Amino acid sequence: NSPALQCFTSGELASGVCHASSSPVFEATLVTSTIPHPTNLSHAHVLAFLANSNAAFELKEFDRVSVLPLLSPLALAEAFAALAAGTELHIVPQELLARPRQLATFVRSHELTDWLTNHGLLSELVRSDSISDGDFQSLKRLLWTGDPLPAPMLQDLMRRLPLTQFARVAGS
């Protein structure tokens, strides 16, 4: 019955959220398996996500949060969560999405504490050996969307980043 889960799986407004705030903040059509799925992110969805994510992640004003370019409802909602908590928000530049070493440098140089990425980028960072043992010293949480990581890859990441918590964010 989590408001965030309701908002991203059923598209219905979470209970207890003001229905007057239903105008869209973000509209897109996602294509999965060649079937288009319209998706909307309303102000009420954002409020529900903020309440749930701030309680779950306890973001503080000194945190530095990064998300992928704001191309999905989840990335946009995560950006709102970061801003609502008073954190610094670092949006990954589009051109770094195809450059794993530069992306790793971005995470390092921005001293991120919370990072939302996707399965493909995270897999590429591991395959390209762009993450060293003990890297990303300030990173507390690494969240990714998409497919689960293969167990050996996740174990390797957990060994390389022992101070980091890992979680896959699933849409359903």
CSV table of C-alpha atoms in Angstrom, one decimal:
chain,number,residue,atom,x,y,z
A,1,ASN,CA,0.0,0.0,0.0
A,2,SER,CA,3.0,2.3,-0.4
A,3,PRO,CA,2.0,5.6,-2.1
A,4,ALA,CA,5.1,5.6,-4.3
A,5,LEU,CA,4.4,2.0,-5.4
A,6,GLN,CA,0.8,2.9,-6.1
A,7,CYS,CA,1.8,5.9,-8.1
A,8,PHE,CA,4.3,4.1,-10.3
A,9,THR,CA,2.4,0.8,-10.9
A,10,SER,CA,-1.3,1.6,-11.1
A,11,GLY,CA,-1.2,5.2,-12.1
A,12,GLU,CA,-3.9,5.9,-9.6
A,13,LEU,CA,-3.6,8.7,-7.0
A,14,ALA,CA,-2.4,7.5,-3.7
A,15,SER,CA,-4.8,7.7,-0.8
A,16,GLY,CA,-4.6,10.8,1.4
A,17,VAL,CA,-3.1,12.9,-1.4
A,18,CYS,CA,-5.0,16.1,-2.5
A,19,HIS,CA,-6.9,15.3,-5.6
A,20,ALA,CA,-7.0,19.0,-6.6
A,21,SER,CA,-3.3,18.5,-7.5
A,22,SER,CA,-3.9,16.2,-10.3
A,23,SER,CA,-2.6,18.3,-13.2
A,24,PRO,CA,0.4,16.7,-15.0
A,25,VAL,CA,3.9,17.7,-14.2
A,26,PHE,CA,5.3,15.2,-16.8
A,27,GLU,CA,3.7,13.3,-19.7
A,28,ALA,CA,5.3,10.7,-21.9
A,29,THR,CA,4.6,7.6,-23.8
A,30,LEU,CA,6.9,4.7,-22.9
A,31,VAL,CA,7.3,1.8,-25.3
A,32,THR,CA,7.7,-1.6,-23.9
A,33,SER,CA,7.7,-4.7,-26.2
A,34,THR,CA,6.4,-2.4,-29.0
A,35,ILE,CA,3.3,-1.6,-27.0
A,36,PRO,CA,3.0,2.1,-26.2
A,37,HIS,CA,2.0,2.9,-22.5
A,38,PRO,CA,1.0,6.5,-21.8
A,39,THR,CA,2.3,7.7,-18.5
A,40,ASN,CA,1.6,10.8,-16.5
A,41,LEU,CA,3.2,12.2,-13.4
A,42,SER,CA,0.8,14.6,-11.6
A,43,HIS,CA,1.5,16.9,-8.7
A,44,ALA,CA,-0.3,14.4,-6.4
A,45,HIS,CA,2.1,11.6,-7.6
A,46,VAL,CA,5.0,13.8,-6.7
A,47,LEU,CA,3.7,14.6,-3.3
A,48,ALA,CA,3.1,10.9,-2.6
A,49,PHE,CA,6.6,10.0,-3.8
A,50,LEU,CA,8.1,12.8,-1.7
A,51,ALA,CA,6.4,11.6,1.5
A,52,ASN,CA,7.5,8.0,0.9
A,53,SER,CA,11.0,8.6,-0.4
A,54,ASN,CA,12.0,11.1,2.2
A,55,ALA,CA,10.9,8.7,4.9
A,56,ALA,CA,12.7,5.7,3.3
A,57,PHE,CA,16.0,7.4,2.3
A,58,GLU,CA,16.2,10.2,5.0
A,59,LEU,CA,17.8,12.6,2.6
A,60,LYS,CA,19.5,15.5,4.3
A,61,GLU,CA,20.5,19.0,3.1
A,62,PHE,CA,24.2,18.0,2.9
A,63,ASP,CA,23.5,15.1,0.6
A,64,ARG,CA,24.4,15.2,-3.1
A,65,VAL,CA,21.9,13.4,-5.3
A,66,SER,CA,22.3,12.5,-9.0
A,67,VAL,CA,19.7,11.3,-11.4
A,68,LEU,CA,19.7,10.5,-15.1
A,69,PRO,CA,18.5,13.2,-17.4
A,70,LEU,CA,14.9,14.0,-16.6
A,71,LEU,CA,13.4,11.6,-19.2
A,72,SER,CA,11.2,9.4,-17.1
A,73,PRO,CA,8.7,9.8,-14.3
A,74,LEU,CA,10.9,8.2,-11.8
A,75,ALA,CA,13.9,10.4,-12.5
A,76,LEU,CA,11.7,13.5,-12.3
A,77,ALA,CA,10.1,12.3,-9.0
A,78,GLU,CA,13.6,11.6,-7.6
A,79,ALA,CA,14.7,15.1,-8.5
A,80,PHE,CA,11.7,16.5,-6.7
A,81,ALA,CA,12.5,14.3,-3.6
A,82,ALA,CA,16.1,15.7,-3.6
A,83,LEU,CA,14.9,19.3,-3.9
A,84,ALA,CA,12.2,18.8,-1.2
A,85,ALA,CA,14.9,17.5,1.2
A,86,GLY,CA,17.1,20.5,0.4
A,87,THR,CA,19.9,18.4,-1.1
A,88,GLU,CA,22.2,19.3,-4.0
A,89,LEU,CA,20.8,17.9,-7.3
A,90,HIS,CA,23.3,16.8,-10.0
A,91,ILE,CA,21.7,15.8,-13.3
A,92,VAL,CA,24.0,13.5,-15.3
A,93,PRO,CA,24.8,15.3,-18.6
A,94,GLN,CA,23.3,13.4,-21.6
A,95,GLU,CA,26.7,13.1,-23.3
A,96,LEU,CA,28.1,11.0,-20.4
A,97,LEU,CA,25.5,8.3,-20.9
A,98,ALA,CA,27.7,6.6,-23.6
A,99,ARG,CA,31.0,7.2,-21.8
A,100,PRO,CA,31.5,5.0,-18.7
A,101,ARG,CA,34.9,6.4,-17.6
A,102,GLN,CA,33.6,10.0,-17.8
A,103,LEU,CA,30.4,8.9,-16.0
A,104,ALA,CA,32.5,7.4,-13.2
A,105,THR,CA,34.6,10.6,-13.0
A,106,PHE,CA,31.3,12.6,-12.7
A,107,VAL,CA,30.2,10.4,-9.7
A,108,ARG,CA,33.6,10.8,-8.1
A,109,SER,CA,34.1,14.6,-8.7
A,110,HIS,CA,30.6,15.5,-7.6
A,111,GLU,CA,31.1,13.4,-4.4
A,112,LEU,CA,27.6,12.0,-4.8
A,113,THR,CA,25.9,10.5,-1.8
A,114,ASP,CA,22.8,9.1,-3.7
A,115,TRP,CA,22.8,8.0,-7.3
A,116,LEU,CA,19.9,6.9,-9.4
A,117,THR,CA,21.0,5.2,-12.7
A,118,ASN,CA,19.9,2.3,-14.9
A,119,HIS,CA,20.8,-1.3,-15.4
A,120,GLY,CA,22.6,-0.7,-18.7
A,121,LEU,CA,24.8,2.1,-17.5
A,122,LEU,CA,25.7,0.3,-14.3
A,123,SER,CA,26.5,-2.9,-16.2
A,124,GLU,CA,28.7,-0.9,-18.7
A,125,LEU,CA,30.6,0.8,-15.8
A,126,VAL,CA,31.4,-2.7,-14.4
A,127,ARG,CA,32.3,-4.2,-17.8
A,128,SER,CA,34.6,-1.3,-18.6
A,129,ASP,CA,36.3,-1.6,-15.2
A,130,SER,CA,35.5,2.1,-14.5
A,131,ILE,CA,34.9,1.5,-10.8
A,132,SER,CA,38.0,0.8,-8.6
A,133,ASP,CA,38.1,-0.9,-5.3
A,134,GLY,CA,37.0,1.6,-2.6
A,135,ASP,CA,35.9,4.1,-5.2
A,136,PHE,CA,33.1,6.6,-4.8
A,137,GLN,CA,33.9,7.2,-1.1
A,138,SER,CA,30.9,9.5,-0.4
A,139,LEU,CA,28.3,7.3,-2.1
A,140,LYS,CA,25.8,6.0,0.5
A,141,ARG,CA,23.1,4.6,-1.9
A,142,LEU,CA,23.2,3.4,-5.5
A,143,LEU,CA,19.7,2.8,-7.0
A,144,TRP,CA,19.1,1.5,-10.4
A,145,THR,CA,16.1,0.9,-12.6
A,146,GLY,CA,15.6,-1.8,-15.2
A,147,ASP,CA,16.7,-5.4,-15.1
A,148,PRO,CA,18.2,-7.0,-12.0
A,149,LEU,CA,22.0,-7.2,-12.2
A,150,PRO,CA,23.5,-10.7,-12.5
A,151,ALA,CA,24.6,-11.9,-9.1
A,152,PRO,CA,28.3,-12.0,-9.9
A,153,MET,CA,28.2,-8.4,-11.1
A,154,LEU,CA,26.3,-7.2,-8.1
A,155,GLN,CA,28.7,-9.1,-5.8
A,156,ASP,CA,31.7,-7.5,-7.6
A,157,LEU,CA,30.1,-4.0,-7.1
A,158,MET,CA,29.4,-4.6,-3.5
A,159,ARG,CA,33.0,-5.7,-3.0
A,160,ARG,CA,34.3,-2.6,-4.8
A,161,LEU,CA,32.0,-0.2,-3.0
A,162,PRO,CA,31.7,-1.6,0.6
A,163,LEU,CA,30.2,1.5,2.1
A,164,THR,CA,27.4,1.7,-0.4
A,165,GLN,CA,23.8,0.3,-0.1
A,166,PHE,CA,22.4,-1.1,-3.3
A,167,ALA,CA,18.7,-1.3,-4.4
A,168,ARG,CA,16.9,-2.0,-7.6
A,169,VAL,CA,13.9,0.3,-8.2
A,170,ALA,CA,11.2,-1.8,-9.9
A,171,GLY,CA,8.3,-0.3,-11.7
A,172,SER,CA,6.0,-3.2,-11.0
